[in-house]
Amino acid sequence: MKLDKNSVYLKPITIKHISQGWLNWVKNKKNYRTLNTDTKNFNKQRLIKYINNLKTNKSIMYAVYDSNKKKYFGNLKLNNMDYEHKTCSYGRMIGEDDYKNKGYGRIMLYKICELAFKKYKFNKIYTYVYTDNNNSILSNKKFGMKIEGKLKSHFIKNKKKKDVFLFSMLKEEFLKKKFK
């Protein structure tokens, strides 16, 4: 099956998504190592608080579904929504293993750009990716995100300093893309 921008759809994240997979995903060791947030001690109550704090934190989050199977398989989020400077950061997570390394990450990036550039009228989006997260690096590059730089010891994960790449895209770059 060939994926395109209609292969997924979004729904605003709600408390019901916690028991539909989200809590299991953030506690999964394979997923945990790529997340910038320390989720080892997350539980249902902590995720409920996380959802309730989204607006306060200038963030919006969506559950991502497979359009064909109607299956919830991941999340995406816009963070640090700065309406004055027209920038925001983004995050995405594919929680279900069946959806990893199949192109869904790039489709999610398209949806992120649609939201950021068309709905919220931002000019630039950016994200931090651990320098050892090869799948995310490859997905971001394939989509057309540019590496603006490498930030040394930018995060601490498991008591170790981690380097990250800063990826970004401008609205004009997205609008020039040919994406089916």
PDB file of N, CA, C and O in Angstrom, residues 114-141:
ATOM      1  N   GLU A 114       1.068  21.170   7.896  1.00  0.00           N
ATOM      2  CA  GLU A 114      -0.271  21.693   7.581  1.00  0.00           C
ATOM      3  C   GLU A 114      -0.840  22.481   8.752  1.00  0.00           C
ATOM      4  O   GLU A 114      -1.360  23.583   8.576  1.00  0.00           O
ATOM      5  N   LEU A 115      -0.738  21.900   9.935  1.00  0.00           N
ATOM      6  CA  LEU A 115      -1.245  22.579  11.123  1.00  0.00           C
ATOM      7  C   LEU A 115      -0.487  23.887  11.378  1.00  0.00           C
ATOM      8  O   LEU A 115      -1.097  24.947  11.549  1.00  0.00           O
ATOM      9  N   ALA A 116       0.821  23.784  11.423  1.00  0.00           N
ATOM     10  CA  ALA A 116       1.650  24.940  11.788  1.00  0.00           C
ATOM     11  C   ALA A 116       1.536  26.071  10.772  1.00  0.00           C
ATOM     12  O   ALA A 116       1.369  27.235  11.150  1.00  0.00           O
ATOM     13  N   PHE A 117       1.614  25.737   9.493  1.00  0.00           N
ATOM     14  CA  PHE A 117       1.687  26.778   8.463  1.00  0.00           C
ATOM     15  C   PHE A 117       0.329  27.233   7.951  1.00  0.00           C
ATOM     16  O   PHE A 117       0.126  28.403   7.680  1.00  0.00           O
ATOM     17  N   LYS A 118      -0.592  26.307   7.816  1.00  0.00           N
ATOM     18  CA  LYS A 118      -1.893  26.672   7.245  1.00  0.00           C
ATOM     19  C   LYS A 118      -2.919  27.051   8.310  1.00  0.00           C
ATOM     20  O   LYS A 118      -3.606  28.058   8.175  1.00  0.00           O
ATOM     21  N   LYS A 119      -3.024  26.255   9.363  1.00  0.00           N
ATOM     22  CA  LYS A 119      -4.031  26.540  10.385  1.00  0.00           C
ATOM     23  C   LYS A 119      -3.585  27.645  11.342  1.00  0.00           C
ATOM     24  O   LYS A 119      -4.334  28.570  11.621  1.00  0.00           O
ATOM     25  N   TYR A 120      -2.352  27.524  11.862  1.00  0.00           N
ATOM     26  CA  TYR A 120      -1.891  28.465  12.879  1.00  0.00           C
ATOM     27  C   TYR A 120      -1.046  29.615  12.318  1.00  0.00           C
ATOM     28  O   TYR A 120      -0.661  30.509  13.061  1.00  0.00           O
ATOM     29  N   LYS A 121      -0.747  29.569  11.020  1.00  0.00           N
ATOM     30  CA  LYS A 121      -0.074  30.681  10.318  1.00  0.00           C
ATOM     31  C   LYS A 121       1.340  30.972  10.833  1.00  0.00           C
ATOM     32  O   LYS A 121       1.793  32.110  10.815  1.00  0.00           O
ATOM     33  N   PHE A 122       2.044  29.938  11.265  1.00  0.00           N
ATOM     34  CA  PHE A 122       3.431  30.123  11.679  1.00  0.00           C
ATOM     35  C   PHE A 122       4.325  30.222  10.458  1.00  0.00           C
ATOM     36  O   PHE A 122       3.959  29.795   9.355  1.00  0.00           O
ATOM     37  N   ASN A 123       5.513  30.780  10.653  1.00  0.00           N
ATOM     38  CA  ASN A 123       6.480  30.934   9.571  1.00  0.00           C
ATOM     39  C   ASN A 123       7.578  29.876   9.627  1.00  0.00           C
ATOM     40  O   ASN A 123       8.191  29.561   8.622  1.00  0.00           O
ATOM     41  N   LYS A 124       7.808  29.320  10.819  1.00  0.00           N
ATOM     42  CA  LYS A 124       8.908  28.367  10.976  1.00  0.00           C
ATOM     43  C   LYS A 124       8.550  27.342  12.036  1.00  0.00           C
ATOM     44  O   LYS A 124       7.965  27.676  13.068  1.00  0.00           O
ATOM     45  N   ILE A 125       8.934  26.087  11.777  1.00  0.00           N
ATOM     46  CA  ILE A 125       8.826  25.033  12.779  1.00  0.00           C
ATOM     47  C   ILE A 125      10.211  24.438  12.988  1.00  0.00           C
ATOM     48  O   ILE A 125      11.059  24.481  12.093  1.00  0.00           O
ATOM     49  N   TYR A 126      10.420  23.882  14.174  1.00  0.00           N
ATOM     50  CA  TYR A 126      11.721  23.300  14.478  1.00  0.00           C
ATOM     51  C   TYR A 126      11.555  22.177  15.498  1.00  0.00           C
ATOM     52  O   TYR A 126      10.533  22.079  16.174  1.00  0.00           O
ATOM     53  N   THR A 127      12.568  21.341  15.582  1.00  0.00           N
ATOM     54  CA  THR A 127      12.587  20.270  16.570  1.00  0.00           C
ATOM     55  C   THR A 127      14.023  19.910  16.906  1.00  0.00           C
ATOM     56  O   THR A 127      14.947  20.209  16.149  1.00  0.00           O
ATOM     57  N   TYR A 128      14.174  19.262  18.044  1.00  0.00           N
ATOM     58  CA  TYR A 128      15.469  18.722  18.467  1.00  0.00           C
ATOM     59  C   TYR A 128      15.421  17.211  18.314  1.00  0.00           C
ATOM     60  O   TYR A 128      14.459  16.572  18.735  1.00  0.00           O
ATOM     61  N   VAL A 129      16.477  16.649  17.725  1.00  0.00           N
ATOM     62  CA  VAL A 129      16.551  15.193  17.541  1.00  0.00           C
ATOM     63  C   VAL A 129      17.895  14.726  18.074  1.00  0.00           C
ATOM     64  O   VAL A 129      18.941  15.279  17.699  1.00  0.00           O
ATOM     65  N   TYR A 130      17.872  13.738  18.966  1.00  0.00           N
ATOM     66  CA  TYR A 130      19.130  13.173  19.450  1.00  0.00           C
ATOM     67  C   TYR A 130      19.985  12.737  18.266  1.00  0.00           C
ATOM     68  O   TYR A 130      19.476  12.146  17.305  1.00  0.00           O
ATOM     69  N   THR A 131      21.286  12.986  18.353  1.00  0.00           N
ATOM     70  CA  THR A 131      22.185  12.657  17.236  1.00  0.00           C
ATOM     71  C   THR A 131      22.300  11.154  16.998  1.00  0.00           C
ATOM     72  O   THR A 131      22.775  10.747  15.941  1.00  0.00           O
ATOM     73  N   ASP A 132      21.832  10.341  17.943  1.00  0.00           N
ATOM     74  CA  ASP A 132      21.861   8.888  17.732  1.00  0.00           C
ATOM     75  C   ASP A 132      20.485   8.317  17.356  1.00  0.00           C
ATOM     76  O   ASP A 132      20.316   7.105  17.279  1.00  0.00           O
ATOM     77  N   ASN A 133      19.518   9.180  17.105  1.00  0.00           N
ATOM     78  CA  ASN A 133      18.174   8.728  16.704  1.00  0.00           C
ATOM     79  C   ASN A 133      18.113   8.698  15.171  1.00  0.00           C
ATOM     80  O   ASN A 133      17.538   9.569  14.531  1.00  0.00           O
ATOM     81  N   ASN A 134      18.723   7.676  14.599  1.00  0.00           N
ATOM     82  CA  ASN A 134      18.873   7.592  13.146  1.00  0.00           C
ATOM     83  C   ASN A 134      17.554   7.571  12.387  1.00  0.00           C
ATOM     84  O   ASN A 134      17.443   8.153  11.312  1.00  0.00           O
ATOM     85  N   ASN A 135      16.539   6.893  12.922  1.00  0.00           N
ATOM     86  CA  ASN A 135      15.254   6.838  12.220  1.00  0.00           C
ATOM     87  C   ASN A 135      14.633   8.216  12.088  1.00  0.00           C
ATOM     88  O   ASN A 135      14.132   8.585  11.030  1.00  0.00           O
ATOM     89  N   SER A 136      14.650   9.000  13.157  1.00  0.00           N
ATOM     90  CA  SER A 136      14.073  10.340  13.107  1.00  0.00           C
ATOM     91  C   SER A 136      14.903  11.265  12.215  1.00  0.00           C
ATOM     92  O   SER A 136      14.354  12.070  11.466  1.00  0.00           O
ATOM     93  N   ILE A 137      16.217  11.139  12.284  1.00  0.00           N
ATOM     94  CA  ILE A 137      17.092  11.958  11.434  1.00  0.00           C
ATOM     95  C   ILE A 137      16.774  11.685   9.969  1.00  0.00           C
ATOM     96  O   ILE A 137      16.571  12.616   9.181  1.00  0.00           O
ATOM     97  N   LEU A 138      16.708  10.422   9.603  1.00  0.00           N
ATOM     98  CA  LEU A 138      16.428  10.043   8.221  1.00  0.00           C
ATOM     99  C   LEU A 138      15.049  10.530   7.774  1.00  0.00           C
ATOM    100  O   LEU A 138      14.895  11.089   6.685  1.00  0.00           O
ATOM    101  N   SER A 139      14.040  10.351   8.626  1.00  0.00           N
ATOM    102  CA  SER A 139      12.685  10.771   8.303  1.00  0.00           C
ATOM    103  C   SER A 139      12.605  12.285   8.104  1.00  0.00           C
ATOM    104  O   SER A 139      11.997  12.769   7.141  1.00  0.00           O
ATOM    105  N   ASN A 140      13.210  13.047   9.007  1.00  0.00           N
ATOM    106  CA  ASN A 140      13.214  14.503   8.882  1.00  0.00           C
ATOM    107  C   ASN A 140      13.916  14.942   7.593  1.00  0.00           C
ATOM    108  O   ASN A 140      13.416  15.804   6.871  1.00  0.00           O
ATOM    109  N   LYS A 141      15.063  14.348   7.297  1.00  0.00           N
ATOM    110  CA  LYS A 141      15.802  14.706   6.079  1.00  0.00           C
ATOM    111  C   LYS A 141      15.011  14.350   4.821  1.00  0.00           C
ATOM    112  O   LYS A 141      14.940  15.147   3.886  1.00  0.00           O
TER     113      LYS A 141
END
